[in-house]
mmCIF file with all atom_site columns, C-alpha atoms in Angstrom:
data_model
loop_
_atom_site.group_PDB
_atom_site.id
_atom_site.type_symbol
_atom_site.label_atom_id
_atom_site.label_alt_id
_atom_site.label_comp_id
_atom_site.label_asym_id
_atom_site.label_entity_id
_atom_site.label_seq_id
_atom_site.pdbx_PDB_ins_code
_atom_site.Cartn_x
_atom_site.Cartn_y
_atom_site.Cartn_z
_atom_site.occupancy
_atom_site.B_iso_or_equiv
_atom_site.pdbx_formal_charge
_atom_site.auth_seq_id
_atom_site.auth_comp_id
_atom_site.auth_asym_id
_atom_site.auth_atom_id
_atom_site.pdbx_PDB_model_num
ATOM 1   C CA . MET A 1 1   ? 108.089 71.270  89.919  1.00 0.00 ? 71  MET A CA 1
ATOM 2   C CA . PHE A 1 2   ? 110.402 71.156  93.007  1.00 0.00 ? 72  PHE A CA 1
ATOM 3   C CA . GLY A 1 3   ? 112.497 73.884  91.859  1.00 0.00 ? 73  GLY A CA 1
ATOM 4   C CA . ASP A 1 4   ? 109.232 76.385  91.685  1.00 0.00 ? 74  ASP A CA 1
ATOM 5   C CA . LEU A 1 5   ? 109.486 75.864  95.554  1.00 0.00 ? 75  LEU A CA 1
ATOM 6   C CA . GLY A 1 6   ? 113.050 75.420  96.574  1.00 0.00 ? 76  GLY A CA 1
ATOM 7   C CA . LYS A 1 7   ? 112.374 79.378  94.869  1.00 0.00 ? 77  LYS A CA 1
ATOM 8   C CA . MET A 1 8   ? 109.283 80.072  97.341  1.00 0.00 ? 78  MET A CA 1
ATOM 9   C CA . MET A 1 9   ? 111.276 78.569  99.717  1.00 0.00 ? 79  MET A CA 1
ATOM 10  C CA . GLY A 1 10  ? 114.014 81.064  99.234  1.00 0.00 ? 80  GLY A CA 1
ATOM 11  C CA . ALA A 1 11  ? 111.152 84.235  98.712  1.00 0.00 ? 81  ALA A CA 1
ATOM 12  C CA . MET A 1 12  ? 109.952 83.404  102.071 1.00 0.00 ? 82  MET A CA 1
ATOM 13  C CA . GLY A 1 13  ? 113.537 83.585  103.570 1.00 0.00 ? 83  GLY A CA 1
ATOM 14  C CA . LYS A 1 14  ? 114.104 86.924  102.153 1.00 0.00 ? 84  LYS A CA 1
ATOM 15  C CA . ILE A 1 15  ? 110.535 88.229  103.077 1.00 0.00 ? 85  ILE A CA 1
ATOM 16  C CA . LYS A 1 16  ? 111.181 86.700  106.503 1.00 0.00 ? 86  LYS A CA 1
ATOM 17  C CA . LYS A 1 17  ? 114.671 88.571  106.808 1.00 0.00 ? 87  LYS A CA 1
ATOM 18  C CA . GLU A 1 18  ? 114.172 91.875  104.802 1.00 0.00 ? 88  GLU A CA 1
ATOM 19  C CA . LEU A 1 19  ? 110.466 92.821  105.770 1.00 0.00 ? 89  LEU A CA 1
ATOM 20  C CA . PRO A 1 20  ? 111.122 94.254  109.349 1.00 0.00 ? 90  PRO A CA 1
ATOM 21  C CA . ALA A 1 21  ? 113.631 96.714  107.833 1.00 0.00 ? 91  ALA A CA 1
ATOM 22  C CA . LEU A 1 22  ? 110.955 97.067  104.584 1.00 0.00 ? 92  LEU A CA 1
ATOM 23  C CA . GLN A 1 23  ? 107.958 97.698  106.704 1.00 0.00 ? 93  GLN A CA 1
ATOM 24  C CA . GLU A 1 24  ? 109.928 99.883  109.449 1.00 0.00 ? 94  GLU A CA 1
ATOM 25  C CA . GLN A 1 25  ? 110.888 101.996 105.967 1.00 0.00 ? 95  GLN A CA 1
ATOM 26  C CA . LEU A 1 26  ? 107.439 102.908 105.169 1.00 0.00 ? 96  LEU A CA 1
ATOM 27  C CA . ALA A 1 27  ? 105.852 103.512 108.472 1.00 0.00 ? 97  ALA A CA 1
ATOM 28  C CA . VAL A 1 28  ? 108.627 106.623 108.532 1.00 0.00 ? 98  VAL A CA 1
ATOM 29  C CA . SER A 1 29  ? 107.614 107.590 104.808 1.00 0.00 ? 99  SER A CA 1
ATOM 30  C CA . LEU A 1 30  ? 104.724 110.385 104.468 1.00 0.00 ? 100 LEU A CA 1
ATOM 31  C CA . TYR A 1 31  ? 102.892 110.543 101.464 1.00 0.00 ? 101 TYR A CA 1
ATOM 32  C CA . SER A 1 32  ? 100.452 113.442 100.706 1.00 0.00 ? 102 SER A CA 1
ATOM 33  C CA . ALA A 1 33  ? 98.012  114.919 98.789  1.00 0.00 ? 103 ALA A CA 1
ATOM 34  C CA . GLU A 1 34  ? 95.384  117.993 98.429  1.00 0.00 ? 104 GLU A CA 1
ATOM 35  C CA . ALA A 1 35  ? 92.160  118.851 97.777  1.00 0.00 ? 105 ALA A CA 1
ATOM 36  C CA . GLY A 1 36  ? 89.820  122.255 96.528  1.00 0.00 ? 106 GLY A CA 1
ATOM 37  C CA . ASP A 1 37  ? 93.074  123.796 94.553  1.00 0.00 ? 107 ASP A CA 1
ATOM 38  C CA . GLY A 1 38  ? 94.812  123.103 97.339  1.00 0.00 ? 108 GLY A CA 1
ATOM 39  C CA . ALA A 1 39  ? 92.964  124.117 100.213 1.00 0.00 ? 109 ALA A CA 1
ATOM 40  C CA . VAL A 1 40  ? 93.062  120.935 102.091 1.00 0.00 ? 110 VAL A CA 1
ATOM 41  C CA . ARG A 1 41  ? 96.637  118.984 102.393 1.00 0.00 ? 111 ARG A CA 1
ATOM 42  C CA . ALA A 1 42  ? 97.074  115.891 104.167 1.00 0.00 ? 112 ALA A CA 1
ATOM 43  C CA . THR A 1 43  ? 99.398  113.531 104.701 1.00 0.00 ? 113 THR A CA 1
ATOM 44  C CA . VAL A 1 44  ? 99.859  109.844 106.754 1.00 0.00 ? 114 VAL A CA 1
ATOM 45  C CA . ASN A 1 45  ? 102.384 107.882 107.139 1.00 0.00 ? 115 ASN A CA 1
ATOM 46  C CA . GLY A 1 46  ? 103.147 103.735 105.532 1.00 0.00 ? 116 GLY A CA 1
ATOM 47  C CA . LYS A 1 47  ? 101.342 102.436 107.547 1.00 0.00 ? 117 LYS A CA 1
ATOM 48  C CA . MET A 1 48  ? 98.060  105.064 106.292 1.00 0.00 ? 118 MET A CA 1
ATOM 49  C CA . MET A 1 49  ? 97.946  107.582 109.435 1.00 0.00 ? 119 MET A CA 1
ATOM 50  C CA . LEU A 1 50  ? 97.124  110.669 109.190 1.00 0.00 ? 120 LEU A CA 1
ATOM 51  C CA . VAL A 1 51  ? 99.751  113.143 110.583 1.00 0.00 ? 121 VAL A CA 1
ATOM 52  C CA . GLY A 1 52  ? 99.363  116.220 109.395 1.00 0.00 ? 122 GLY A CA 1
ATOM 53  C CA . LEU A 1 53  ? 96.216  118.489 108.421 1.00 0.00 ? 123 LEU A CA 1
ATOM 54  C CA . ASN A 1 54  ? 97.367  121.643 106.880 1.00 0.00 ? 124 ASN A CA 1
ATOM 55  C CA . LEU A 1 55  ? 93.562  124.017 105.578 1.00 0.00 ? 125 LEU A CA 1
ATOM 56  C CA . ASP A 1 56  ? 93.831  127.131 104.310 1.00 0.00 ? 126 ASP A CA 1
ATOM 57  C CA . PRO A 1 57  ? 92.482  129.957 106.281 1.00 0.00 ? 127 PRO A CA 1
ATOM 58  C CA . ALA A 1 58  ? 90.429  130.752 103.112 1.00 0.00 ? 128 ALA A CA 1
ATOM 59  C CA . LEU A 1 59  ? 88.355  127.113 103.300 1.00 0.00 ? 129 LEU A CA 1
ATOM 60  C CA . ASP A 1 60  ? 84.771  127.481 102.600 1.00 0.00 ? 130 ASP A CA 1
ATOM 61  C CA . ILE A 1 61  ? 83.747  125.036 106.027 1.00 0.00 ? 131 ILE A CA 1
ATOM 62  C CA . ALA A 1 62  ? 80.705  124.144 104.323 1.00 0.00 ? 132 ALA A CA 1
ATOM 63  C CA . ASN A 1 63  ? 83.172  122.088 101.571 1.00 0.00 ? 133 ASN A CA 1
ATOM 64  C CA . ALA A 1 64  ? 85.310  121.221 104.304 1.00 0.00 ? 134 ALA A CA 1
ATOM 65  C CA . ALA A 1 65  ? 84.397  117.952 105.737 1.00 0.00 ? 135 ALA A CA 1
ATOM 66  C CA . ALA A 1 66  ? 84.153  116.659 101.423 1.00 0.00 ? 136 ALA A CA 1
ATOM 67  C CA . MET A 1 67  ? 87.441  118.128 100.926 1.00 0.00 ? 137 MET A CA 1
ATOM 68  C CA . ILE A 1 68  ? 89.755  116.510 103.956 1.00 0.00 ? 138 ILE A CA 1
ATOM 69  C CA . THR A 1 69  ? 88.131  113.352 103.374 1.00 0.00 ? 139 THR A CA 1
ATOM 70  C CA . GLU A 1 70  ? 89.333  113.586 99.558  1.00 0.00 ? 140 GLU A CA 1
ATOM 71  C CA . ALA A 1 71  ? 93.230  114.749 100.489 1.00 0.00 ? 141 ALA A CA 1
ATOM 72  C CA . VAL A 1 72  ? 93.262  111.976 103.456 1.00 0.00 ? 142 VAL A CA 1
ATOM 73  C CA . SER A 1 73  ? 91.627  109.066 101.137 1.00 0.00 ? 143 SER A CA 1
ATOM 74  C CA . GLN A 1 74  ? 94.206  110.235 98.067  1.00 0.00 ? 144 GLN A CA 1
ATOM 75  C CA . ALA A 1 75  ? 96.394  110.024 100.350 1.00 0.00 ? 145 ALA A CA 1
ATOM 76  C CA . GLN A 1 76  ? 96.295  106.602 101.965 1.00 0.00 ? 146 GLN A CA 1
ATOM 77  C CA . GLU A 1 77  ? 95.836  105.774 98.511  1.00 0.00 ? 147 GLU A CA 1
ATOM 78  C CA . ILE A 1 78  ? 99.581  106.974 97.780  1.00 0.00 ? 148 ILE A CA 1
ATOM 79  C CA . ALA A 1 79  ? 100.903 105.390 100.934 1.00 0.00 ? 149 ALA A CA 1
ATOM 80  C CA . ALA A 1 80  ? 99.128  102.041 99.771  1.00 0.00 ? 150 ALA A CA 1
ATOM 81  C CA . LEU A 1 81  ? 100.617 102.284 95.895  1.00 0.00 ? 151 LEU A CA 1
ATOM 82  C CA . ALA A 1 82  ? 103.758 102.665 97.498  1.00 0.00 ? 152 ALA A CA 1
ATOM 83  C CA . ALA A 1 83  ? 103.682 100.087 100.083 1.00 0.00 ? 153 ALA A CA 1
ATOM 84  C CA . ARG A 1 84  ? 102.450 97.427  97.319  1.00 0.00 ? 154 ARG A CA 1
ATOM 85  C CA . GLU A 1 85  ? 105.185 98.477  95.154  1.00 0.00 ? 155 GLU A CA 1
ATOM 86  C CA . ALA A 1 86  ? 107.993 97.687  97.559  1.00 0.00 ? 156 ALA A CA 1
ATOM 87  C CA . MET A 1 87  ? 106.843 94.090  98.403  1.00 0.00 ? 157 MET A CA 1
ATOM 88  C CA . THR A 1 88  ? 106.480 93.608  94.806  1.00 0.00 ? 158 THR A CA 1
ATOM 89  C CA . GLU A 1 89  ? 110.152 94.399  94.774  1.00 0.00 ? 159 GLU A CA 1
ATOM 90  C CA . LEU A 1 90  ? 111.130 92.470  97.823  1.00 0.00 ? 160 LEU A CA 1
ATOM 91  C CA . LEU A 1 91  ? 108.919 89.404  96.708  1.00 0.00 ? 161 LEU A CA 1
ATOM 92  C CA . GLY A 1 92  ? 110.433 89.605  92.385  1.00 0.00 ? 162 GLY A CA 1
ATOM 93  C CA . PHE A 1 93  ? 106.500 89.262  92.030  1.00 0.00 ? 163 PHE A CA 1
ATOM 94  C CA . GLU A 1 94  ? 103.531 91.333  92.042  1.00 0.00 ? 164 GLU A CA 1
ATOM 95  C CA . MET A 1 95  ? 101.298 90.383  95.333  1.00 0.00 ? 165 MET A CA 1
ATOM 96  C CA . PRO A 1 96  ? 97.207  88.989  94.166  1.00 0.00 ? 166 PRO A CA 1
ATOM 97  C CA . GLU A 1 97  ? 94.861  91.952  95.036  1.00 0.00 ? 167 GLU A CA 1
ATOM 98  C CA . GLY A 1 98  ? 93.853  91.509  98.899  1.00 0.00 ? 168 GLY A CA 1
ATOM 99  C CA . MET A 1 99  ? 97.118  90.853  100.401 1.00 0.00 ? 169 MET A CA 1
ATOM 100 C CA . GLY A 1 100 ? 98.586  94.158  100.321 1.00 0.00 ? 170 GLY A CA 1
ATOM 101 C CA . GLY A 1 101 ? 97.471  94.107  104.198 1.00 0.00 ? 171 GLY A CA 1
ATOM 102 C CA . MET A 1 102 ? 100.447 91.987  105.013 1.00 0.00 ? 172 MET A CA 1
ATOM 103 C CA . MET A 1 103 ? 102.691 95.289  105.598 1.00 0.00 ? 173 MET A CA 1
#
């Protein structure tokens, strides 16, 4: 029982030391997704903030909003997955669902 507690305390020390660098690395990482067969391309950073949006000049305006929303959402999902995988690697175990907000 106390061995597990010791491991947890050791992991907390590692997290405290390495998490800021991991957060910084993720913040400057870029994640992109496309919608409408490439008519819309959205790019988000590791903080899931939209940093780029490319629209094909021939884009049908009537469908633009839905395609933009889809591309941004997909890019954010990719960024969230990357953050979750990075935390799993740092911790040595997968975080429970809903705890991804620690990044």
